[in-house]
């Protein structure tokens, strides 16, 4: 009889594997529903590192700026990539305006956009930016590890990137994510 | 009115399935013939009500009843009738209903063709199918009812995704589903055997034809999907190692293993426990392939995660079906009678090797597909793409292919390797010559190895037949009459193995494919891949629910016209979506494959491919399925046939 | 902008695929076929990060096109394959590698074939231990005796 029980334990192997698999699956489903896991969300390599080196021309009337300018400016600050052709960028403009009103420094980088189009975008939807530079060929964006526009990077007092927010900011995400972090970074 | 009738039929099916889940099994346990006899009647009843139910859904789509939510969302009156019908399974709710319909067809098939089965076994099999059926029908009825109404109805439906408006893809789901769901029959047989505590040769003989039928459909389904990706994606690839593709490959691998194992059970009463486990695993993987892919975790667009109740319901169903059967396996498998014995070098031994390799392949593909999820658990993001699969799958395929030709010439129980290999020397020699010739001629190692492997598989597949007819050892006439006397099953096995060789040849050929991207003005000629390609003209052609931008392209070789082709870009106005319609001109040995891009400054961007042996990739799959079908036709393996001789195999 | 292009698993089992709207333009390709081949090989190893399971060579997302251009520029500048890959990983993480690196996180992944074969081997050994082994084949003497008896 012992042999049978031993074999039963052995035969539990497949069930064990299936259980482990479904455990992983279940955990991820749970995290997904709680909003803690998004299979589409992508990690940024920049978080925990200083901004990559860049020097970009300005979108007149604004002067251009470089990473050292951002680091020497008022910190913590936001670096926001946007483009006139991007719909979420239009949608996040009010959230950025709100941030600017609260005195947050936002450095804007127009990603792969035409001068006139960017100018039109800024007049139409407001200009929350401290300064606006142009990344016409998108190379600086790639050094940031950018996936698409809009993306917003939070830089702390020491010039280290603390957060990359992909996608358009909303008043909710500003209230729940951006402002608390800025307050923490003081 | 019609949708309500359909809804009612669905509810009726749930009730019948619930009865089917309980009565026959209770009957079999208590040896009550009346309860056992209820099984077939209930299965057929369930089949009839689901056919009616699905008919109602099709009817609603055909008459453009947009008050039915799923019709409004996935159909439109501007679509051709064909796509209005296929659109019924082109969406979440309808596809699950189709899944249930196929399951009930399987149950009905067991009820109708399984008259020769011992009544207790048939009752248990139908009972198990009833349990699965009841669960998923209940899900359909409560959480994804395809008949729910919307009010007010829209004037026009939203039409199905233009990508799905393609004949290949439209008929893809039913074929794949028959393959997937067909494995529910071996699964039910396995669970029934565990309940009964008995697996014997007759059991193997009953399971095999069902497995074979499901396997043939799954093979065709996978091939059809791959072919669709080839012509629709527009850049000439045919397998992408995408999670959705891999999900269909997993049950195919274990199903192939199951197919071979069932032979061992039938012939030698060995590997019984393992065969039962494989039957459970294959259907479990089919279930996972069908439902987990949509969980959204595997990065797919439509997902359960959007609707948590649905997700939880389905996952619970999966847990009950898979977990329940595996728990039963752990509890009951140890009491199955010990298996027949055999030496490592024997037909059984070769089939064990085949199983180990196929299951390892399955494990590797599974690991690769699921690993990003596993890593995500530790907050690590990584991608597992084609390079990983190529590196890990090929080393497992090589021994599998080598063994595929050797196995069939080995004797049962105990064999000697040396004489078996001697019978194959000619196949090996020809394969080596082909490989060396290719390498010397083209300097392409992968293609050389591939062609050699293909030759080995195709020639080796017929080695057993050559042996059986004693070719060149007795007069040719005598060989011929022996050949004619061979059972179809022998032919079937050989042809299926050769089919694998054909596919390997196609894959090797595709590694020699050429492609280029050109921008040409009308009237301009490009020389590429030994052909002259002339863009004659561009024009617009209206379609039933799209407008197409069509290029007329003439292809010449050595001054002779090969073909005039018309690749196009279809713009579907309703969805503002553009779909490439590639042109493929094939003579089986090579495909001329042309995809049309956009226009750039008065020039038209064209992607030109010369795909060597491309057709062989899918042809091989068809040959495999044909071989399987041939075995099915063999009288001795036919469903129900064992009844007449089965008594012999039942142990006392 | 982020267009999740591949995997239109619109119904349960549709093979993953996306519409191939755009074709990359011929001007992208390098004139030197050796370098172009190398660039393609690198591109096939890198994931189009905004798509599902597509390499940047196969994708027509704008970001993928930009990556293709960068790779081609680097290749002509004489960068080694590894340096180009590292450059990409530095910006986009190992996520961009379609062939994941071999590190503690991926030991199981890369070990999968060996583990599977080993499990199979152990299962065979366990199963064989349970069964009595096959009787030894008849010796020459026994066979002769048998032949005599059968005469």
Short mmCIF file of N, CA and C in Angstrom, two decimals, chain B residues 89-91 95 161 163-164 172-173 176-177 180 225-226 228 233 235 241-245 289-290 294 299-302 334 336 338-339 341-344 352 356-357 360 363-364 367-368 371 374-375 378 380-385 387-388 391-392 396 413-414 517-519 577-578 580 595-597 600 605 607, chain C residues 4-29 37 40 44-45 47 52-55 57-59 93-101 103-114 116-118 120-121 124 128 130-137:
data_model
loop_
_atom_site.label_atom_id
_atom_site.label_comp_id
_atom_site.label_asym_id
_atom_site.label_seq_id
_atom_site.Cartn_x
_atom_site.Cartn_y
_atom_site.Cartn_z
N UNK B 89 -18.69 34.35 -35.80
CA UNK B 89 -17.65 33.84 -34.90
C UNK B 89 -16.42 34.74 -34.89
N UNK B 90 -16.54 35.90 -35.52
CA UNK B 90 -15.42 36.83 -35.54
C UNK B 90 -15.40 37.73 -34.32
N UNK B 91 -16.11 37.36 -33.28
CA UNK B 91 -16.12 38.18 -32.07
C UNK B 91 -16.16 37.26 -30.86
N UNK B 95 -17.71 33.50 -30.85
CA UNK B 95 -16.69 32.47 -30.97
C UNK B 95 -16.79 31.47 -29.82
N UNK B 161 -13.77 43.67 -38.41
CA UNK B 161 -12.45 44.18 -38.74
C UNK B 161 -12.07 43.78 -40.18
N UNK B 163 -9.42 43.19 -41.52
CA UNK B 163 -8.43 42.12 -41.56
C UNK B 163 -9.10 40.76 -41.60
N UNK B 164 -10.26 40.67 -40.97
CA UNK B 164 -10.95 39.40 -40.90
C UNK B 164 -11.80 39.15 -42.14
N UNK B 172 -10.96 29.97 -40.78
CA UNK B 172 -9.93 29.49 -39.88
C UNK B 172 -10.48 29.03 -38.53
N UNK B 173 -11.30 29.85 -37.85
CA UNK B 173 -11.74 29.45 -36.50
C UNK B 173 -12.48 28.11 -36.46
N UNK B 176 -9.89 25.31 -36.78
CA UNK B 176 -9.02 25.24 -35.61
C UNK B 176 -9.79 24.73 -34.39
N UNK B 177 -11.04 25.17 -34.27
CA UNK B 177 -11.85 24.75 -33.13
C UNK B 177 -12.11 23.26 -33.15
N UNK B 180 -8.96 21.85 -31.82
CA UNK B 180 -8.84 22.08 -30.37
C UNK B 180 -9.84 21.23 -29.59
N UNK B 225 -3.73 29.18 -40.61
CA UNK B 225 -3.37 30.41 -39.92
C UNK B 225 -2.03 30.93 -40.39
N UNK B 226 -1.09 30.01 -40.53
CA UNK B 226 0.25 30.40 -40.95
C UNK B 226 0.23 30.93 -42.38
N UNK B 228 -2.32 32.31 -43.84
CA UNK B 228 -2.95 33.61 -43.81
C UNK B 228 -1.94 34.69 -43.42
N UNK B 233 0.16 39.48 -44.09
CA UNK B 233 1.05 40.41 -43.40
C UNK B 233 1.92 41.21 -44.34
N UNK B 235 4.94 40.69 -45.62
CA UNK B 235 6.40 40.66 -45.76
C UNK B 235 6.97 39.25 -45.82
N UNK B 241 6.29 33.02 -34.05
CA UNK B 241 6.48 32.68 -32.64
C UNK B 241 5.73 33.65 -31.76
N UNK B 242 4.58 34.04 -32.24
CA UNK B 242 3.74 34.93 -31.45
C UNK B 242 2.95 34.10 -30.44
N UNK B 243 2.63 34.67 -29.27
CA UNK B 243 1.91 33.88 -28.26
C UNK B 243 0.68 33.17 -28.82
N UNK B 244 -0.05 33.85 -29.69
CA UNK B 244 -1.28 33.24 -30.20
C UNK B 244 -0.96 32.03 -31.08
N UNK B 245 0.10 32.17 -31.86
CA UNK B 245 0.51 31.04 -32.70
C UNK B 245 1.03 29.90 -31.83
N UNK B 289 -5.01 27.50 -24.65
CA UNK B 289 -4.80 28.20 -25.92
C UNK B 289 -6.02 29.01 -26.30
N UNK B 290 -7.19 28.45 -26.04
CA UNK B 290 -8.40 29.15 -26.43
C UNK B 290 -8.69 30.33 -25.52
N UNK B 294 -6.69 35.16 -24.33
CA UNK B 294 -7.50 36.37 -24.32
C UNK B 294 -7.50 37.08 -22.99
N UNK B 299 -0.62 40.10 -23.76
CA UNK B 299 -0.56 41.21 -24.69
C UNK B 299 -1.48 41.05 -25.89
N UNK B 300 -2.71 40.76 -25.65
CA UNK B 300 -3.58 40.74 -26.81
C UNK B 300 -4.62 41.83 -26.66
N UNK B 301 -5.14 42.23 -27.80
CA UNK B 301 -5.96 43.44 -27.80
C UNK B 301 -7.27 43.25 -27.03
N UNK B 302 -7.93 42.14 -27.33
CA UNK B 302 -9.20 41.89 -26.66
C UNK B 302 -8.95 41.01 -25.45
N UNK B 334 -2.18 5.56 -10.20
CA UNK B 334 -1.34 4.51 -9.62
C UNK B 334 -2.02 3.14 -9.55
N UNK B 336 -3.83 1.91 -11.97
CA UNK B 336 -3.92 1.30 -13.29
C UNK B 336 -2.94 0.13 -13.34
N UNK B 338 -0.15 -2.48 -14.28
CA UNK B 338 1.19 -2.23 -14.81
C UNK B 338 1.22 -2.49 -16.31
N UNK B 339 2.13 -1.81 -16.95
CA UNK B 339 2.17 -1.85 -18.40
C UNK B 339 3.02 -3.01 -18.90
N UNK B 341 6.10 -4.72 -20.92
CA UNK B 341 7.51 -4.35 -20.86
C UNK B 341 8.11 -4.34 -22.26
N UNK B 342 9.19 -3.58 -22.40
CA UNK B 342 9.88 -3.55 -23.69
C UNK B 342 11.31 -3.09 -23.47
N UNK B 343 12.16 -3.42 -24.42
CA UNK B 343 13.56 -3.03 -24.34
C UNK B 343 13.71 -1.59 -24.83
N UNK B 344 14.78 -0.92 -24.40
CA UNK B 344 14.97 0.48 -24.83
C UNK B 344 15.02 0.60 -26.36
N UNK B 352 8.83 6.25 -27.20
CA UNK B 352 9.09 6.96 -25.95
C UNK B 352 10.01 8.14 -26.22
N UNK B 356 9.33 12.00 -25.51
CA UNK B 356 10.17 12.87 -24.69
C UNK B 356 10.54 14.11 -25.48
N UNK B 357 10.89 13.92 -26.76
CA UNK B 357 11.31 15.07 -27.57
C UNK B 357 10.14 15.99 -27.86
N UNK B 360 9.31 17.79 -24.73
CA UNK B 360 10.33 18.80 -24.44
C UNK B 360 10.12 20.02 -25.32
N UNK B 363 7.39 21.88 -23.89
CA UNK B 363 7.81 22.59 -22.68
C UNK B 363 8.60 23.85 -23.04
N UNK B 364 9.46 23.74 -24.05
CA UNK B 364 10.29 24.88 -24.43
C UNK B 364 9.42 26.00 -25.00
N UNK B 367 7.52 27.49 -22.15
CA UNK B 367 8.36 28.33 -21.31
C UNK B 367 8.64 29.67 -22.00
N UNK B 368 9.02 29.58 -23.27
CA UNK B 368 9.33 30.81 -24.00
C UNK B 368 8.13 31.74 -24.08
N UNK B 371 7.32 32.96 -20.35
CA UNK B 371 8.38 33.50 -19.50
C UNK B 371 8.27 35.00 -19.23
N UNK B 374 6.26 35.26 -16.22
CA UNK B 374 6.99 34.82 -15.04
C UNK B 374 7.95 35.92 -14.59
N UNK B 375 8.63 36.52 -15.55
CA UNK B 375 9.57 37.59 -15.22
C UNK B 375 8.84 38.80 -14.66
N UNK B 378 8.46 39.20 -11.08
CA UNK B 378 9.62 39.75 -10.36
C UNK B 378 9.95 41.15 -10.86
N UNK B 380 10.51 42.24 -13.77
CA UNK B 380 11.53 42.31 -14.82
C UNK B 380 10.80 42.24 -16.15
N UNK B 381 11.17 43.13 -17.05
CA UNK B 381 10.55 43.07 -18.38
C UNK B 381 11.52 42.48 -19.36
N UNK B 382 11.11 41.44 -20.02
CA UNK B 382 11.96 40.92 -21.08
C UNK B 382 11.11 40.40 -22.22
N UNK B 383 11.75 40.24 -23.36
CA UNK B 383 11.06 39.75 -24.54
C UNK B 383 11.67 38.41 -24.91
N UNK B 384 10.83 37.51 -25.30
CA UNK B 384 11.32 36.23 -25.81
C UNK B 384 10.83 36.13 -27.25
N UNK B 385 11.74 36.24 -28.18
CA UNK B 385 11.34 36.31 -29.57
C UNK B 385 11.88 35.17 -30.40
N UNK B 387 14.55 34.60 -32.08
CA UNK B 387 15.92 34.07 -31.90
C UNK B 387 15.99 33.02 -30.79
N UNK B 388 15.25 33.23 -29.70
CA UNK B 388 15.25 32.24 -28.62
C UNK B 388 14.69 30.92 -29.12
N UNK B 391 16.97 29.01 -31.43
CA UNK B 391 18.13 28.42 -30.75
C UNK B 391 17.76 27.18 -29.93
N UNK B 392 16.57 27.18 -29.35
CA UNK B 392 16.22 26.07 -28.45
C UNK B 392 15.45 24.96 -29.15
N UNK B 396 16.32 20.30 -30.51
CA UNK B 396 15.39 19.23 -30.17
C UNK B 396 14.79 18.61 -31.43
N UNK B 413 8.77 -4.50 -29.14
CA UNK B 413 9.26 -5.20 -27.96
C UNK B 413 10.79 -5.19 -27.84
N UNK B 414 11.48 -5.72 -28.84
CA UNK B 414 12.94 -5.71 -28.77
C UNK B 414 13.47 -5.68 -30.19
N UNK B 517 12.90 45.97 -51.59
CA UNK B 517 11.89 47.02 -51.61
C UNK B 517 12.29 48.00 -52.70
N UNK B 518 11.36 48.31 -53.57
CA UNK B 518 11.70 49.24 -54.64
C UNK B 518 10.63 50.31 -54.75
N UNK B 519 11.04 51.46 -55.26
CA UNK B 519 10.08 52.51 -55.59
C UNK B 519 10.13 52.67 -57.10
N UNK B 577 -9.67 51.99 -42.49
CA UNK B 577 -8.54 51.11 -42.29
C UNK B 577 -8.09 50.60 -43.66
N UNK B 578 -6.79 50.43 -43.78
CA UNK B 578 -6.24 49.97 -45.04
C UNK B 578 -5.61 48.61 -44.85
N UNK B 580 -3.42 45.48 -46.82
CA UNK B 580 -2.67 45.11 -48.02
C UNK B 580 -3.23 43.82 -48.57
N UNK B 595 3.89 42.80 -52.52
CA UNK B 595 3.03 43.60 -51.66
C UNK B 595 3.17 45.05 -52.07
N UNK B 596 2.03 45.72 -52.08
CA UNK B 596 2.01 47.11 -52.51
C UNK B 596 2.08 48.02 -51.29
N UNK B 597 2.99 48.99 -51.35
CA UNK B 597 3.07 49.98 -50.28
C UNK B 597 2.39 51.25 -50.72
N UNK B 600 4.99 57.31 -53.18
CA UNK B 600 5.95 58.28 -52.68
C UNK B 600 6.42 59.14 -53.84
N UNK B 605 5.78 52.29 -53.98
CA UNK B 605 6.67 51.41 -53.24
C UNK B 605 6.15 49.98 -53.33
N UNK B 607 7.14 45.81 -52.46
CA UNK B 607 8.03 44.85 -51.82
C UNK B 607 7.95 43.57 -52.66
N UNK C 4 -0.23 49.94 -30.90
CA UNK C 4 0.02 48.53 -30.64
C UNK C 4 -0.44 47.78 -31.86
N UNK C 5 0.49 47.51 -32.71
CA UNK C 5 0.10 47.16 -34.06
C UNK C 5 -0.18 45.67 -34.22
N UNK C 6 0.69 44.85 -33.67
CA UNK C 6 0.52 43.43 -33.95
C UNK C 6 -0.57 42.84 -33.06
N UNK C 7 -0.79 41.61 -33.21
CA UNK C 7 -1.75 40.87 -32.42
C UNK C 7 -3.12 41.47 -32.50
N UNK C 8 -3.80 41.19 -33.55
CA UNK C 8 -5.21 41.53 -33.58
C UNK C 8 -5.90 40.22 -33.30
N UNK C 9 -5.84 39.81 -32.04
CA UNK C 9 -6.51 38.56 -31.69
C UNK C 9 -7.95 38.91 -31.53
N UNK C 10 -8.56 39.30 -32.60
CA UNK C 10 -9.90 39.85 -32.51
C UNK C 10 -10.87 38.80 -32.05
N UNK C 11 -10.66 37.57 -32.51
CA UNK C 11 -11.43 36.54 -31.87
C UNK C 11 -10.43 35.55 -31.32
N UNK C 12 -10.95 34.53 -30.64
CA UNK C 12 -10.08 33.72 -29.82
C UNK C 12 -8.79 33.34 -30.49
N UNK C 13 -8.87 32.84 -31.71
CA UNK C 13 -7.70 32.18 -32.23
C UNK C 13 -7.12 32.78 -33.46
N UNK C 14 -7.52 33.96 -33.77
CA UNK C 14 -6.94 34.57 -34.95
C UNK C 14 -5.44 34.57 -34.76
N UNK C 15 -4.74 34.19 -35.76
CA UNK C 15 -3.29 34.24 -35.64
C UNK C 15 -2.90 35.68 -35.45
N UNK C 16 -1.91 35.86 -34.66
CA UNK C 16 -1.50 37.21 -34.39
C UNK C 16 -1.00 37.85 -35.65
N UNK C 17 -1.46 39.01 -35.88
CA UNK C 17 -0.97 39.70 -37.04
C UNK C 17 -1.50 41.10 -37.05
N UNK C 18 -0.90 41.91 -37.81
CA UNK C 18 -1.40 43.26 -37.91
C UNK C 18 -1.40 43.65 -39.35
N UNK C 19 -2.12 44.66 -39.66
CA UNK C 19 -2.17 45.06 -41.05
C UNK C 19 -0.82 45.64 -41.45
N UNK C 20 -0.36 45.27 -42.61
CA UNK C 20 0.89 45.85 -43.07
C UNK C 20 0.53 47.04 -43.92
N UNK C 21 0.28 48.15 -43.29
CA UNK C 21 -0.12 49.33 -44.06
C UNK C 21 1.04 49.83 -44.88
N UNK C 22 2.08 50.16 -44.15
CA UNK C 22 3.18 50.84 -44.80
C UNK C 22 4.28 49.84 -45.07
N UNK C 23 4.99 50.07 -46.11
CA UNK C 23 6.20 49.30 -46.33
C UNK C 23 7.33 50.27 -46.12
N UNK C 24 8.41 49.77 -45.62
CA UNK C 24 9.52 50.67 -45.44
C UNK C 24 9.98 51.11 -46.83
N UNK C 25 10.59 52.25 -46.86
CA UNK C 25 10.92 52.79 -48.17
C UNK C 25 12.29 52.26 -48.61
N UNK C 26 12.48 52.11 -49.91
CA UNK C 26 13.74 51.55 -50.40
C UNK C 26 14.93 52.43 -50.05
N UNK C 27 14.67 53.73 -49.84
CA UNK C 27 15.79 54.63 -49.56
C UNK C 27 16.45 54.30 -48.23
N UNK C 28 15.71 53.56 -47.37
CA UNK C 28 16.29 53.18 -46.09
C UNK C 28 17.46 52.23 -46.22
N UNK C 29 17.40 51.40 -47.27
CA UNK C 29 18.37 50.31 -47.34
C UNK C 29 19.75 50.83 -47.70
N UNK C 37 22.97 43.54 -44.95
CA UNK C 37 22.68 42.23 -44.39
C UNK C 37 22.95 42.25 -42.88
N UNK C 40 20.32 44.22 -41.13
CA UNK C 40 19.09 43.45 -41.02
C UNK C 40 19.18 42.42 -39.91
N UNK C 44 16.74 42.23 -36.75
CA UNK C 44 15.89 41.08 -36.47
C UNK C 44 15.99 40.65 -35.00
N UNK C 45 17.06 41.05 -34.34
CA UNK C 45 17.27 40.66 -32.94
C UNK C 45 16.66 41.66 -31.97
N UNK C 47 13.53 44.17 -30.68
CA UNK C 47 12.08 44.24 -30.70
C UNK C 47 11.63 45.65 -31.02
N UNK C 52 3.74 44.61 -30.76
CA UNK C 52 3.73 43.35 -30.05
C UNK C 52 4.58 42.35 -30.80
N UNK C 53 5.65 41.93 -30.17
CA UNK C 53 6.34 40.77 -30.71
C UNK C 53 6.77 40.90 -32.17
N UNK C 54 7.16 42.07 -32.56
CA UNK C 54 7.65 42.24 -33.92
C UNK C 54 9.07 42.76 -33.81
N UNK C 55 9.92 42.34 -34.71
CA UNK C 55 11.25 42.92 -34.71
C UNK C 55 11.18 44.25 -35.45
N UNK C 57 12.84 45.20 -37.84
CA UNK C 57 12.94 45.02 -39.28
C UNK C 57 11.58 44.77 -39.90
N UNK C 58 10.68 44.19 -39.14
CA UNK C 58 9.38 43.82 -39.69
C UNK C 58 8.34 44.91 -39.49
N UNK C 59 8.64 45.81 -38.59
CA UNK C 59 7.59 46.74 -38.19
C UNK C 59 7.58 47.97 -39.07
N UNK C 93 16.57 49.08 -22.37
CA UNK C 93 16.55 47.93 -21.47
C UNK C 93 16.62 46.61 -22.22
N UNK C 94 16.75 45.51 -21.47
CA UNK C 94 16.85 44.20 -22.12
C UNK C 94 15.53 43.84 -22.79
N UNK C 95 14.48 44.59 -22.48
CA UNK C 95 13.19 44.37 -23.11
C UNK C 95 13.30 44.41 -24.63
N UNK C 96 14.26 45.20 -25.10
CA UNK C 96 14.37 45.37 -26.55
C UNK C 96 15.01 44.16 -27.23
N UNK C 97 15.66 43.32 -26.44
CA UNK C 97 16.32 42.15 -27.04
C UNK C 97 15.32 41.01 -27.23
N UNK C 98 15.15 40.58 -28.47
CA UNK C 98 14.25 39.46 -28.72
C UNK C 98 14.88 38.16 -28.24
N UNK C 99 16.20 38.20 -28.10
CA UNK C 99 16.89 37.05 -27.55
C UNK C 99 17.37 37.46 -26.17
N UNK C 100 16.65 37.06 -25.14
CA UNK C 100 16.99 37.57 -23.80
C UNK C 100 18.38 37.14 -23.38
N UNK C 101 19.07 37.99 -22.61
CA UNK C 101 20.43 37.66 -22.19
C UNK C 101 20.42 36.49 -21.21
N UNK C 103 21.17 35.37 -17.85
CA UNK C 103 21.49 35.86 -16.50
C UNK C 103 20.60 35.12 -15.51
N UNK C 104 20.78 35.34 -14.21
CA UNK C 104 20.01 34.55 -13.24
C UNK C 104 18.51 34.56 -13.51
N UNK C 105 18.01 35.69 -14.03
CA UNK C 105 16.58 35.77 -14.29
C UNK C 105 16.16 34.80 -15.39
N UNK C 106 17.05 34.52 -16.32
CA UNK C 106 16.66 33.71 -17.47
C UNK C 106 17.28 32.31 -17.45
N UNK C 107 17.83 31.92 -16.32
CA UNK C 107 18.42 30.58 -16.25
C UNK C 107 17.40 29.51 -16.62
N UNK C 108 16.22 29.64 -16.04
CA UNK C 108 15.19 28.63 -16.32
C UNK C 108 14.81 28.65 -17.80
N UNK C 109 14.71 29.87 -18.32
CA UNK C 109 14.32 30.01 -19.73
C UNK C 109 15.31 29.28 -20.64
N UNK C 110 16.59 29.60 -20.46
CA UNK C 110 17.59 29.00 -21.34
C UNK C 110 17.83 27.54 -20.99
N UNK C 111 17.54 27.20 -19.74
CA UNK C 111 17.74 25.81 -19.36
C UNK C 111 16.57 24.92 -19.73
N UNK C 112 15.49 25.54 -20.24
CA UNK C 112 14.25 24.79 -20.47
C UNK C 112 14.45 23.50 -21.26
N UNK C 113 15.19 23.53 -22.39
CA UNK C 113 15.33 22.27 -23.13
C UNK C 113 16.00 21.19 -22.28
N UNK C 114 17.08 21.58 -21.59
CA UNK C 114 17.81 20.60 -20.78
C UNK C 114 16.94 20.10 -19.64
N UNK C 116 13.68 20.00 -19.50
CA UNK C 116 12.61 19.14 -20.03
C UNK C 116 13.15 17.76 -20.34
N UNK C 117 14.31 17.70 -20.98
CA UNK C 117 14.88 16.40 -21.33
C UNK C 117 15.23 15.63 -20.06
N UNK C 118 15.76 16.33 -19.06
CA UNK C 118 16.14 15.66 -17.82
C UNK C 118 14.92 15.10 -17.12
N UNK C 120 12.18 14.21 -18.52
CA UNK C 120 11.79 13.05 -19.31
C UNK C 120 12.65 11.84 -18.97
N UNK C 121 13.95 12.07 -18.87
CA UNK C 121 14.87 10.97 -18.55
C UNK C 121 14.56 10.36 -17.20
N UNK C 124 11.50 8.28 -17.28
CA UNK C 124 11.73 6.97 -17.91
C UNK C 124 12.39 6.02 -16.91
N UNK C 128 10.85 2.60 -15.54
CA UNK C 128 11.49 1.32 -15.81
C UNK C 128 11.81 0.56 -14.52
N UNK C 130 10.03 0.47 -12.02
CA UNK C 130 8.82 -0.12 -11.51
C UNK C 130 8.52 -1.45 -12.20
N UNK C 131 8.98 -1.56 -13.44
CA UNK C 131 8.66 -2.77 -14.19
C UNK C 131 9.79 -3.77 -14.10
N UNK C 132 9.45 -5.03 -14.08
CA UNK C 132 10.49 -6.03 -14.20
C UNK C 132 11.12 -5.86 -15.57
N UNK C 133 12.41 -6.03 -15.66
CA UNK C 133 13.04 -5.85 -16.96
C UNK C 133 12.69 -7.04 -17.84
N UNK C 134 12.87 -6.81 -19.11
CA UNK C 134 12.55 -7.84 -20.08
C UNK C 134 13.47 -9.05 -19.86
N UNK C 135 12.97 -10.25 -19.99
CA UNK C 135 13.87 -11.40 -19.85
C UNK C 135 14.99 -11.31 -20.87
N UNK C 136 16.14 -11.79 -20.46
CA UNK C 136 17.29 -11.77 -21.36
C UNK C 136 16.95 -12.52 -22.65
N UNK C 137 17.47 -12.04 -23.78
CA UNK C 137 17.21 -12.80 -25.00
C UNK C 137 17.88 -14.18 -24.90
#
